[in-house]
Amino acid sequence: MILVINKIDRLVLDLKLSLEGMFQRINKIIETCNAFIAELYQYSDSGCTKLEETGLLFLPPTGNVIFASALHGWSFTTKLIADKMFSNVEGEIDEEALNEKIWNFDLWLDSKKNIKTGAINKGKSNLFIQLCLQPVYHVYHTLGIKLDKDKAQSIIDKLGIEKIPGITLNSNETINQIKAIMAAWQPFDLTVLLQIQCIFPCPVNITQQKIDYLLNAHRYIEDPYLNRCISNITTGFQKHFVIQPIICYVAKTFCVNIKNLTYTMQLQRRFQPRIYPRKTTTITKRTTTPQDTPVDSDNSLDKKIKEIADEIVVMALTKIYIGKLFVGKELYVLQQGYVPNQHELMTNCDDFVASNPYIHKVVIKELFIFVGKHLHSVDQVPAGNICAIKITDEKMVKGVTLSSILEMVPLIEHPSLPPVVKYAIEPVNPRELSILRHGLKLLTLSDPCVQVKTQENGEMVMLTAGDLHQEKCIEDLTRHFAKIELKVSDPIVSLRETVKNTIEEPFQYASVKTPYMDLSVTVVSLPKEIAKVIQDNYDLFETVEEIEKCSIFDIIRMFQNPPERREVQIKTFTNETINRAVKKLLKDLADASSMCGSNWTLLINRIWSVSKTRDSPNLLLNNCSDLSLSIFMETDFWDKRSIMARYISTAYQTFLKAGPICEEPISHCAFIINSFNLLKDLEAGDINAQVIAFEDIAVRNAFKEAFQKRDQRIMDPVYNTNIRLSMAVETSTIRWVNMKETSLRPLEWMKMRKTSWSRQRFR
């Protein structure tokens, strides 16, 4: 952790504190933060480790405390001051020794530049005041309070500043002089960058566990070819090959004003530097009446969109894991879902790329590195760095992998905060709808947590992570991306649909009969114990279900050339870690089902499919006595119902996305297939789009009918938070919480005492 003590300038300009007062105020802030950390440390499970040995405390000599004025563009640490002032101190061995002494309150610097002890007893200013605070105080007191502009040059000479823009230094505004001098003395962005560099680990020291996570290795471990591809790439992660191959990950996209781009190299680029006129009117506030407002033509609307597009540049925040990324390089854009095919890549690679929807080609036109709020153009960036790529292709979106080779799997997509609140949004002037659409497109590129959907009635809905997030999105739209006045509805909270009926109640089945099959299904409420196991092991469920999952055409071919008949076995995995994890998962399911009754104990080992969303756990269960179908079992190629079972699973996942009550996702439900019979053999020639669509609709209608026959309920969201606080304010906090629509659990209250938002839950 790094503590940034900001607004140091206000101690002089606003509070008019002395040097000693500034020091006492800063020291009190650091001591308060450390006391809070010490109190939290009491409730952590940290064994016998002393707090001083953990590195959690904020101590300026360690570099985890930054003193700054972000508005004025400067900051420093004691280490940077020691490096700068070392030549002015006599008798010190090196900069590190001086850094350790700066935060010693009993040391002071005499007139001969020698460090002495006894500052407290003699009433002398300590080293921190003399070396760190006195230069800051002198600049602000001389230029900001006394307004003595003539001493600006002498201050620059004393601080050892070599170069400051003359226009800024000769400004009539003293605050501009102060900003220029302080930013040249200790620039804010450089200080923060140096501290981040100290905290971030070296890319070469990446762990094997981290590599397995990035490559999602457990998902492909059963395929020998994919496993070999992952092994080859793993070597590159550990050694960071200098040139080839190139592997990058686009963490997110964002928008930046073109004025924040700095070109430090000569490039053939489409746009040239231009002077933007200062805007004199505020777009979000209309001063004319509707009668006086001129009707915008289509050309004027297109002109507004073009003006916004010319000001905004879309960038891709990219982490380079292997190789060196440089301008002009052509790379493959690998989307989530891409799987390399050994046969296709060896026989006809070009056709494979052209026909695969998960592969696209892109040429790197411009590269930038981050320097504060500005982006500097560069021609190449080596492995281990984060850079920005100017987006020229709409296929380069958040979560894609950039690679110079096709013999690899996409890097795992980083999870993002799911939106939970909806807002209907529209322009005040209906003719500006096209501008709003363009602005929302830029907003979704700039903010990975926001989603925009268009309802069937044409209404545009913006999904955000909360009220504060919504306010930030509206501000970005009105000030940067759309620059029009907007109307925003009250929040529409995301809901979930479920049923109340338990498994002990009499079943009410819904039946469906198609030309190929006869199906009977019912739905019951999923117990919270089993739902928790599903949420905690969601990734493992997904892995088990996908491994050895055959397509419908593969199953039909197996029926035409059946292997030697044998009993269906439980799935086994070549990776022993997955085998142990599955064994533990089955034990957790058995323990949870035993708490829910004997009926669940019989059904829990016959899981047909699991819902595709972690926050809305659902199960599809097989209760057919003559059907051995489970995600933990191998595919039964001797039972032709396995063909239609794939249709049922697909229809089940589609139905879960929108329930019959208000088209909200379904949650905490268990759909039980009681009977499933094949009425007609399905041959390979019978598979076509019409048959697939008909069977899918029929099965979805059966799920809908079964759901509507039960006691349907709407689940509203419940947000859980654990609170950390001081004992002094515990009573008042409890009183305030009880005034809201909330409840406290005393055991967790006494045990945790921390503030952190948990995953969204529903009741």
PDB file of C-alpha atoms in Angstrom, residues 189-442:
ATOM      1  CA  ASP A 189       3.886  11.799 -12.357  1.00  0.00           C
ATOM      2  CA  LEU A 190       7.568  10.836 -12.063  1.00  0.00           C
ATOM      3  CA  THR A 191       7.325  10.319  -8.292  1.00  0.00           C
ATOM      4  CA  VAL A 192       4.272   8.086  -8.577  1.00  0.00           C
ATOM      5  CA  LEU A 193       5.831   6.155 -11.456  1.00  0.00           C
ATOM      6  CA  LEU A 194       8.988   5.442  -9.441  1.00  0.00           C
ATOM      7  CA  GLN A 195       6.959   4.133  -6.497  1.00  0.00           C
ATOM      8  CA  ILE A 196       4.833   1.917  -8.731  1.00  0.00           C
ATOM      9  CA  GLN A 197       8.017   0.589 -10.294  1.00  0.00           C
ATOM     10  CA  CYS A 198       9.258  -0.428  -6.844  1.00  0.00           C
ATOM     11  CA  ILE A 199       6.032  -2.262  -5.991  1.00  0.00           C
ATOM     12  CA  PHE A 200       5.318  -4.057  -9.267  1.00  0.00           C
ATOM     13  CA  PRO A 201       7.237  -7.350  -9.564  1.00  0.00           C
ATOM     14  CA  CYS A 202       9.652  -8.011 -12.382  1.00  0.00           C
ATOM     15  CA  PRO A 203       7.821  -9.676 -15.320  1.00  0.00           C
ATOM     16  CA  VAL A 204      10.439 -12.422 -15.504  1.00  0.00           C
ATOM     17  CA  ASN A 205       9.512 -13.513 -11.972  1.00  0.00           C
ATOM     18  CA  ILE A 206       6.005 -14.579 -12.995  1.00  0.00           C
ATOM     19  CA  THR A 207       4.928 -17.740 -11.170  1.00  0.00           C
ATOM     20  CA  GLN A 208       3.763 -20.967 -12.778  1.00  0.00           C
ATOM     21  CA  GLN A 209       0.436 -20.593 -11.001  1.00  0.00           C
ATOM     22  CA  LYS A 210      -0.064 -17.186 -12.627  1.00  0.00           C
ATOM     23  CA  ILE A 211       0.831 -18.596 -16.054  1.00  0.00           C
ATOM     24  CA  ASP A 212      -1.654 -21.456 -15.665  1.00  0.00           C
ATOM     25  CA  TYR A 213      -4.332 -18.947 -14.716  1.00  0.00           C
ATOM     26  CA  LEU A 214      -3.629 -16.667 -17.691  1.00  0.00           C
ATOM     27  CA  LEU A 215      -3.652 -19.561 -20.152  1.00  0.00           C
ATOM     28  CA  ASN A 216      -6.665 -21.212 -18.473  1.00  0.00           C
ATOM     29  CA  ALA A 217      -4.552 -24.365 -18.530  1.00  0.00           C
ATOM     30  CA  HIS A 218      -6.961 -26.589 -16.585  1.00  0.00           C
ATOM     31  CA  ARG A 219      -9.565 -26.196 -19.339  1.00  0.00           C
ATOM     32  CA  TYR A 220      -7.327 -27.611 -22.088  1.00  0.00           C
ATOM     33  CA  ILE A 221      -5.326 -30.124 -20.066  1.00  0.00           C
ATOM     34  CA  GLU A 222      -7.131 -33.133 -21.562  1.00  0.00           C
ATOM     35  CA  ASP A 223      -6.253 -32.310 -25.184  1.00  0.00           C
ATOM     36  CA  PRO A 224      -2.656 -33.377 -26.046  1.00  0.00           C
ATOM     37  CA  TYR A 225      -2.246 -30.822 -28.858  1.00  0.00           C
ATOM     38  CA  LEU A 226      -3.592 -27.902 -26.829  1.00  0.00           C
ATOM     39  CA  ASN A 227      -1.531 -29.017 -23.853  1.00  0.00           C
ATOM     40  CA  ARG A 228       1.568 -28.960 -26.056  1.00  0.00           C
ATOM     41  CA  CYS A 229       0.708 -25.454 -27.284  1.00  0.00           C
ATOM     42  CA  ILE A 230       0.364 -24.256 -23.701  1.00  0.00           C
ATOM     43  CA  SER A 231       3.706 -25.817 -22.739  1.00  0.00           C
ATOM     44  CA  ASN A 232       5.472 -24.010 -25.587  1.00  0.00           C
ATOM     45  CA  ILE A 233       3.941 -20.679 -24.612  1.00  0.00           C
ATOM     46  CA  THR A 234       4.789 -21.203 -20.937  1.00  0.00           C
ATOM     47  CA  THR A 235       8.491 -21.123 -21.803  1.00  0.00           C
ATOM     48  CA  GLY A 236       7.986 -17.739 -23.436  1.00  0.00           C
ATOM     49  CA  PHE A 237       6.264 -16.363 -20.338  1.00  0.00           C
ATOM     50  CA  GLN A 238       9.209 -17.373 -18.186  1.00  0.00           C
ATOM     51  CA  LYS A 239      11.980 -16.172 -20.517  1.00  0.00           C
ATOM     52  CA  HIS A 240      10.237 -13.238 -22.255  1.00  0.00           C
ATOM     53  CA  PHE A 241      11.506 -13.870 -25.773  1.00  0.00           C
ATOM     54  CA  VAL A 242      12.856 -10.640 -27.216  1.00  0.00           C
ATOM     55  CA  ILE A 243      11.288 -10.747 -30.686  1.00  0.00           C
ATOM     56  CA  GLN A 244       9.136 -13.796 -31.417  1.00  0.00           C
ATOM     57  CA  PRO A 245       6.450 -14.757 -30.763  1.00  0.00           C
ATOM     58  CA  ILE A 246       4.400 -11.726 -29.722  1.00  0.00           C
ATOM     59  CA  ILE A 247       1.598 -12.304 -27.219  1.00  0.00           C
ATOM     60  CA  CYS A 248      -0.394  -9.447 -25.680  1.00  0.00           C
ATOM     61  CA  TYR A 249      -3.663  -9.069 -23.826  1.00  0.00           C
ATOM     62  CA  VAL A 250      -6.123  -6.183 -24.240  1.00  0.00           C
ATOM     63  CA  ALA A 251      -7.290  -5.533 -20.687  1.00  0.00           C
ATOM     64  CA  LYS A 252      -9.750  -2.814 -21.654  1.00  0.00           C
ATOM     65  CA  THR A 253     -10.462  -0.037 -24.110  1.00  0.00           C
ATOM     66  CA  PHE A 254     -10.651   3.618 -23.171  1.00  0.00           C
ATOM     67  CA  CYS A 255     -11.111   7.008 -24.781  1.00  0.00           C
ATOM     68  CA  VAL A 256      -8.630   9.857 -24.600  1.00  0.00           C
ATOM     69  CA  ASN A 257      -8.717  13.424 -25.865  1.00  0.00           C
ATOM     70  CA  ILE A 258      -6.474  13.943 -28.845  1.00  0.00           C
ATOM     71  CA  LYS A 259      -4.832  16.897 -27.066  1.00  0.00           C
ATOM     72  CA  ASN A 260      -3.349  14.449 -24.535  1.00  0.00           C
ATOM     73  CA  LEU A 261      -1.359  12.636 -27.234  1.00  0.00           C
ATOM     74  CA  THR A 262       2.289  13.607 -27.567  1.00  0.00           C
ATOM     75  CA  TYR A 263       4.238  12.508 -30.628  1.00  0.00           C
ATOM     76  CA  THR A 264       7.926  11.999 -29.907  1.00  0.00           C
ATOM     77  CA  MET A 265       8.662  10.300 -33.214  1.00  0.00           C
ATOM     78  CA  GLN A 266       8.091  11.170 -36.860  1.00  0.00           C
ATOM     79  CA  LEU A 267       5.166   9.098 -38.113  1.00  0.00           C
ATOM     80  CA  GLN A 268       2.982   9.214 -41.193  1.00  0.00           C
ATOM     81  CA  ARG A 269      -0.275   9.922 -39.430  1.00  0.00           C
ATOM     82  CA  ARG A 270      -3.732  10.840 -40.612  1.00  0.00           C
ATOM     83  CA  PHE A 271      -4.309  13.840 -38.375  1.00  0.00           C
ATOM     84  CA  GLN A 272      -2.176  16.935 -37.871  1.00  0.00           C
ATOM     85  CA  PRO A 273      -1.928  19.161 -34.791  1.00  0.00           C
ATOM     86  CA  ARG A 274      -4.707  21.695 -34.816  1.00  0.00           C
ATOM     87  CA  ILE A 275      -5.910  24.575 -32.674  1.00  0.00           C
ATOM     88  CA  TYR A 276      -9.215  23.917 -30.987  1.00  0.00           C
ATOM     89  CA  PRO A 277     -11.341  27.003 -30.262  1.00  0.00           C
ATOM     90  CA  ARG A 278     -12.380  27.539 -26.668  1.00  0.00           C
ATOM     91  CA  LYS A 279     -16.050  26.753 -26.206  1.00  0.00           C
ATOM     92  CA  THR A 280     -18.037  29.645 -24.777  1.00  0.00           C
ATOM     93  CA  THR A 281     -21.369  27.897 -24.221  1.00  0.00           C
ATOM     94  CA  THR A 282     -22.335  24.965 -22.050  1.00  0.00           C
ATOM     95  CA  ILE A 283     -24.112  22.269 -24.010  1.00  0.00           C
ATOM     96  CA  THR A 284     -25.806  20.707 -21.017  1.00  0.00           C
ATOM     97  CA  LYS A 285     -27.705  23.890 -20.135  1.00  0.00           C
ATOM     98  CA  ARG A 286     -30.103  25.451 -22.637  1.00  0.00           C
ATOM     99  CA  THR A 287     -30.757  29.171 -22.412  1.00  0.00           C
ATOM    100  CA  THR A 288     -33.189  29.444 -25.320  1.00  0.00           C
ATOM    101  CA  THR A 289     -36.827  28.480 -25.349  1.00  0.00           C
ATOM    102  CA  PRO A 290     -38.045  25.545 -27.452  1.00  0.00           C
ATOM    103  CA  GLN A 291     -39.633  28.039 -29.864  1.00  0.00           C
ATOM    104  CA  ASP A 292     -36.333  29.868 -30.359  1.00  0.00           C
ATOM    105  CA  THR A 293     -34.237  26.721 -30.784  1.00  0.00           C
ATOM    106  CA  PRO A 294     -33.459  26.149 -34.455  1.00  0.00           C
ATOM    107  CA  VAL A 295     -34.248  22.753 -35.911  1.00  0.00           C
ATOM    108  CA  ASP A 296     -31.016  20.879 -36.529  1.00  0.00           C
ATOM    109  CA  SER A 297     -30.591  19.466 -39.974  1.00  0.00           C
ATOM    110  CA  ASP A 298     -29.140  16.042 -40.625  1.00  0.00           C
ATOM    111  CA  ASN A 299     -25.943  17.705 -41.821  1.00  0.00           C
ATOM    112  CA  SER A 300     -25.534  19.613 -38.563  1.00  0.00           C
ATOM    113  CA  LEU A 301     -26.052  16.420 -36.537  1.00  0.00           C
ATOM    114  CA  ASP A 302     -23.441  14.630 -38.629  1.00  0.00           C
ATOM    115  CA  LYS A 303     -21.135  17.592 -38.108  1.00  0.00           C
ATOM    116  CA  LYS A 304     -21.530  17.351 -34.322  1.00  0.00           C
ATOM    117  CA  ILE A 305     -20.766  13.633 -34.390  1.00  0.00           C
ATOM    118  CA  LYS A 306     -17.694  14.280 -36.545  1.00  0.00           C
ATOM    119  CA  GLU A 307     -16.461  16.983 -34.157  1.00  0.00           C
ATOM    120  CA  ILE A 308     -16.728  14.591 -31.207  1.00  0.00           C
ATOM    121  CA  ALA A 309     -15.074  11.791 -33.181  1.00  0.00           C
ATOM    122  CA  ASP A 310     -12.178  14.090 -34.111  1.00  0.00           C
ATOM    123  CA  GLU A 311     -11.586  15.004 -30.457  1.00  0.00           C
ATOM    124  CA  ILE A 312     -11.744  11.451 -29.062  1.00  0.00           C
ATOM    125  CA  VAL A 313      -9.277   8.657 -29.808  1.00  0.00           C
ATOM    126  CA  VAL A 314     -10.093   5.090 -28.752  1.00  0.00           C
ATOM    127  CA  MET A 315      -7.167   3.209 -27.230  1.00  0.00           C
ATOM    128  CA  ALA A 316      -6.621  -0.385 -26.168  1.00  0.00           C
ATOM    129  CA  LEU A 317      -4.847  -0.832 -22.831  1.00  0.00           C
ATOM    130  CA  THR A 318      -2.488  -3.707 -23.607  1.00  0.00           C
ATOM    131  CA  LYS A 319      -0.133  -5.819 -21.487  1.00  0.00           C
ATOM    132  CA  ILE A 320       2.757  -7.351 -23.429  1.00  0.00           C
ATOM    133  CA  TYR A 321       3.663 -10.780 -22.061  1.00  0.00           C
ATOM    134  CA  ILE A 322       6.016 -12.136 -24.738  1.00  0.00           C
ATOM    135  CA  GLY A 323       8.021 -10.495 -27.516  1.00  0.00           C
ATOM    136  CA  LYS A 324       8.466  -6.909 -28.614  1.00  0.00           C
ATOM    137  CA  LEU A 325       5.487  -5.012 -30.006  1.00  0.00           C
ATOM    138  CA  PHE A 326       6.326  -2.498 -32.725  1.00  0.00           C
ATOM    139  CA  VAL A 327       4.537  -0.259 -35.194  1.00  0.00           C
ATOM    140  CA  GLY A 328       3.642  -1.900 -38.505  1.00  0.00           C
ATOM    141  CA  LYS A 329       3.440  -5.439 -37.116  1.00  0.00           C
ATOM    142  CA  GLU A 330       0.473  -7.552 -38.259  1.00  0.00           C
ATOM    143  CA  LEU A 331      -1.050  -9.632 -35.463  1.00  0.00           C
ATOM    144  CA  TYR A 332      -3.934 -12.040 -35.015  1.00  0.00           C
ATOM    145  CA  VAL A 333      -6.819 -10.929 -32.807  1.00  0.00           C
ATOM    146  CA  LEU A 334      -7.937 -14.061 -30.920  1.00  0.00           C
ATOM    147  CA  GLN A 335     -11.338 -13.727 -29.293  1.00  0.00           C
ATOM    148  CA  GLN A 336     -12.610 -15.795 -26.384  1.00  0.00           C
ATOM    149  CA  GLY A 337     -13.765 -19.122 -27.832  1.00  0.00           C
ATOM    150  CA  TYR A 338     -10.879 -19.622 -30.250  1.00  0.00           C
ATOM    151  CA  VAL A 339      -9.371 -23.117 -30.183  1.00  0.00           C
ATOM    152  CA  PRO A 340      -6.428 -23.996 -32.474  1.00  0.00           C
ATOM    153  CA  ASN A 341      -6.999 -26.893 -34.867  1.00  0.00           C
ATOM    154  CA  GLN A 342      -3.841 -28.843 -35.616  1.00  0.00           C
ATOM    155  CA  HIS A 343      -5.088 -30.362 -38.878  1.00  0.00           C
ATOM    156  CA  GLU A 344      -6.417 -27.085 -40.303  1.00  0.00           C
ATOM    157  CA  LEU A 345      -3.312 -25.109 -39.335  1.00  0.00           C
ATOM    158  CA  MET A 346      -1.018 -27.649 -41.003  1.00  0.00           C
ATOM    159  CA  THR A 347      -3.035 -28.145 -44.205  1.00  0.00           C
ATOM    160  CA  ASN A 348      -4.663 -24.808 -45.055  1.00  0.00           C
ATOM    161  CA  CYS A 349      -3.937 -22.059 -42.575  1.00  0.00           C
ATOM    162  CA  ASP A 350      -5.310 -19.185 -44.700  1.00  0.00           C
ATOM    163  CA  ASP A 351      -8.722 -20.815 -45.141  1.00  0.00           C
ATOM    164  CA  PHE A 352      -8.822 -21.606 -41.426  1.00  0.00           C
ATOM    165  CA  VAL A 353      -8.229 -17.944 -40.565  1.00  0.00           C
ATOM    166  CA  ALA A 354     -10.766 -16.721 -43.116  1.00  0.00           C
ATOM    167  CA  SER A 355     -13.541 -19.076 -41.977  1.00  0.00           C
ATOM    168  CA  ASN A 356     -12.962 -18.873 -38.210  1.00  0.00           C
ATOM    169  CA  PRO A 357     -15.174 -16.185 -36.593  1.00  0.00           C
ATOM    170  CA  TYR A 358     -12.830 -15.949 -33.593  1.00  0.00           C
ATOM    171  CA  ILE A 359      -9.769 -14.833 -35.625  1.00  0.00           C
ATOM    172  CA  HIS A 360      -9.119 -11.440 -37.193  1.00  0.00           C
ATOM    173  CA  LYS A 361      -6.027  -9.666 -38.442  1.00  0.00           C
ATOM    174  CA  VAL A 362      -4.939  -6.213 -37.341  1.00  0.00           C
ATOM    175  CA  VAL A 363      -1.946  -4.001 -38.123  1.00  0.00           C
ATOM    176  CA  ILE A 364      -0.464  -1.915 -35.309  1.00  0.00           C
ATOM    177  CA  LYS A 365      -0.577   1.653 -36.622  1.00  0.00           C
ATOM    178  CA  GLU A 366       0.391   3.666 -33.517  1.00  0.00           C
ATOM    179  CA  LEU A 367       1.816   2.795 -30.087  1.00  0.00           C
ATOM    180  CA  PHE A 368       1.803   4.935 -26.948  1.00  0.00           C
ATOM    181  CA  ILE A 369       3.203   4.709 -23.438  1.00  0.00           C
ATOM    182  CA  PHE A 370       1.664   6.390 -20.401  1.00  0.00           C
ATOM    183  CA  VAL A 371       3.364   9.384 -18.818  1.00  0.00           C
ATOM    184  CA  GLY A 372       0.977  10.866 -16.286  1.00  0.00           C
ATOM    185  CA  LYS A 373      -2.237  11.855 -18.033  1.00  0.00           C
ATOM    186  CA  HIS A 374      -0.416  12.120 -21.373  1.00  0.00           C
ATOM    187  CA  LEU A 375       0.400   9.401 -23.888  1.00  0.00           C
ATOM    188  CA  HIS A 376       3.724   9.548 -25.699  1.00  0.00           C
ATOM    189  CA  SER A 377       4.112   7.968 -29.102  1.00  0.00           C
ATOM    190  CA  VAL A 378       6.805   5.284 -29.439  1.00  0.00           C
ATOM    191  CA  ASP A 379       7.845   2.891 -32.178  1.00  0.00           C
ATOM    192  CA  GLN A 380       8.240  -0.244 -30.021  1.00  0.00           C
ATOM    193  CA  VAL A 381       7.473  -1.604 -26.552  1.00  0.00           C
ATOM    194  CA  PRO A 382       9.238  -4.684 -25.081  1.00  0.00           C
ATOM    195  CA  ALA A 383       7.717  -7.513 -23.043  1.00  0.00           C
ATOM    196  CA  GLY A 384       6.613  -6.862 -19.492  1.00  0.00           C
ATOM    197  CA  ASN A 385       5.249  -3.381 -20.192  1.00  0.00           C
ATOM    198  CA  ILE A 386       1.800  -1.853 -20.486  1.00  0.00           C
ATOM    199  CA  CYS A 387       1.073   0.300 -23.519  1.00  0.00           C
ATOM    200  CA  ALA A 388      -1.814   1.805 -25.459  1.00  0.00           C
ATOM    201  CA  ILE A 389      -2.639   0.832 -29.036  1.00  0.00           C
ATOM    202  CA  LYS A 390      -4.707   3.160 -31.169  1.00  0.00           C
ATOM    203  CA  ILE A 391      -7.746   1.163 -32.270  1.00  0.00           C
ATOM    204  CA  THR A 392      -8.330   1.105 -36.010  1.00  0.00           C
ATOM    205  CA  ASP A 393     -10.385  -2.105 -36.064  1.00  0.00           C
ATOM    206  CA  GLU A 394     -13.680  -2.666 -34.240  1.00  0.00           C
ATOM    207  CA  LYS A 395     -12.655  -6.272 -33.560  1.00  0.00           C
ATOM    208  CA  MET A 396     -10.015  -5.144 -31.045  1.00  0.00           C
ATOM    209  CA  VAL A 397     -12.246  -5.070 -27.975  1.00  0.00           C
ATOM    210  CA  LYS A 398     -11.790  -5.766 -24.283  1.00  0.00           C
ATOM    211  CA  GLY A 399     -10.613  -9.284 -23.457  1.00  0.00           C
ATOM    212  CA  VAL A 400      -9.029 -10.255 -26.786  1.00  0.00           C
ATOM    213  CA  THR A 401      -5.547 -11.702 -27.189  1.00  0.00           C
ATOM    214  CA  LEU A 402      -3.071 -10.312 -29.723  1.00  0.00           C
ATOM    215  CA  SER A 403      -0.698 -12.943 -31.038  1.00  0.00           C
ATOM    216  CA  SER A 404       1.731 -13.421 -33.890  1.00  0.00           C
ATOM    217  CA  ILE A 405       1.086 -17.188 -33.870  1.00  0.00           C
ATOM    218  CA  LEU A 406      -2.062 -19.300 -34.049  1.00  0.00           C
ATOM    219  CA  GLU A 407      -0.726 -22.280 -32.078  1.00  0.00           C
ATOM    220  CA  MET A 408      -1.946 -20.913 -28.756  1.00  0.00           C
ATOM    221  CA  VAL A 409      -5.101 -20.447 -26.714  1.00  0.00           C
ATOM    222  CA  PRO A 410      -6.595 -17.052 -25.800  1.00  0.00           C
ATOM    223  CA  LEU A 411      -5.571 -15.612 -22.464  1.00  0.00           C
ATOM    224  CA  ILE A 412      -8.313 -15.818 -19.873  1.00  0.00           C
ATOM    225  CA  GLU A 413     -10.673 -12.852 -19.785  1.00  0.00           C
ATOM    226  CA  HIS A 414     -10.323 -10.874 -16.582  1.00  0.00           C
ATOM    227  CA  PRO A 415     -13.563 -10.710 -14.584  1.00  0.00           C
ATOM    228  CA  SER A 416     -15.243  -7.327 -14.335  1.00  0.00           C
ATOM    229  CA  LEU A 417     -17.862  -5.939 -12.002  1.00  0.00           C
ATOM    230  CA  PRO A 418     -21.309  -6.941 -13.355  1.00  0.00           C
ATOM    231  CA  PRO A 419     -23.823  -4.087 -13.726  1.00  0.00           C
ATOM    232  CA  VAL A 420     -26.804  -4.312 -11.383  1.00  0.00           C
ATOM    233  CA  VAL A 421     -28.821  -1.111 -11.962  1.00  0.00           C
ATOM    234  CA  LYS A 422     -30.596  -0.056 -15.157  1.00  0.00           C
ATOM    235  CA  TYR A 423     -31.453   3.437 -16.358  1.00  0.00           C
ATOM    236  CA  ALA A 424     -33.526   4.393 -19.377  1.00  0.00           C
ATOM    237  CA  ILE A 425     -31.777   7.222 -21.194  1.00  0.00           C
ATOM    238  CA  GLU A 426     -32.867   9.511 -24.028  1.00  0.00           C
ATOM    239  CA  PRO A 427     -31.967  12.962 -25.372  1.00  0.00           C
ATOM    240  CA  VAL A 428     -34.087  15.993 -24.483  1.00  0.00           C
ATOM    241  CA  ASN A 429     -34.143  16.836 -28.181  1.00  0.00           C
ATOM    242  CA  PRO A 430     -35.331  13.684 -30.036  1.00  0.00           C
ATOM    243  CA  ARG A 431     -33.433  14.772 -33.155  1.00  0.00           C
ATOM    244  CA  GLU A 432     -30.166  14.252 -31.270  1.00  0.00           C
ATOM    245  CA  LEU A 433     -30.747  10.514 -30.900  1.00  0.00           C
ATOM    246  CA  SER A 434     -27.955   9.680 -33.366  1.00  0.00           C
ATOM    247  CA  ILE A 435     -25.514  11.770 -31.301  1.00  0.00           C
ATOM    248  CA  LEU A 436     -26.545   9.873 -28.162  1.00  0.00           C
ATOM    249  CA  ARG A 437     -26.001   6.524 -29.894  1.00  0.00           C
ATOM    250  CA  HIS A 438     -22.497   7.578 -30.910  1.00  0.00           C
ATOM    251  CA  GLY A 439     -21.791   8.857 -27.393  1.00  0.00           C
ATOM    252  CA  LEU A 440     -22.982   5.615 -25.800  1.00  0.00           C
ATOM    253  CA  LYS A 441     -20.704   3.676 -28.136  1.00  0.00           C
ATOM    254  CA  LEU A 442     -17.724   5.724 -26.948  1.00  0.00           C
TER     255      LEU A 442
END
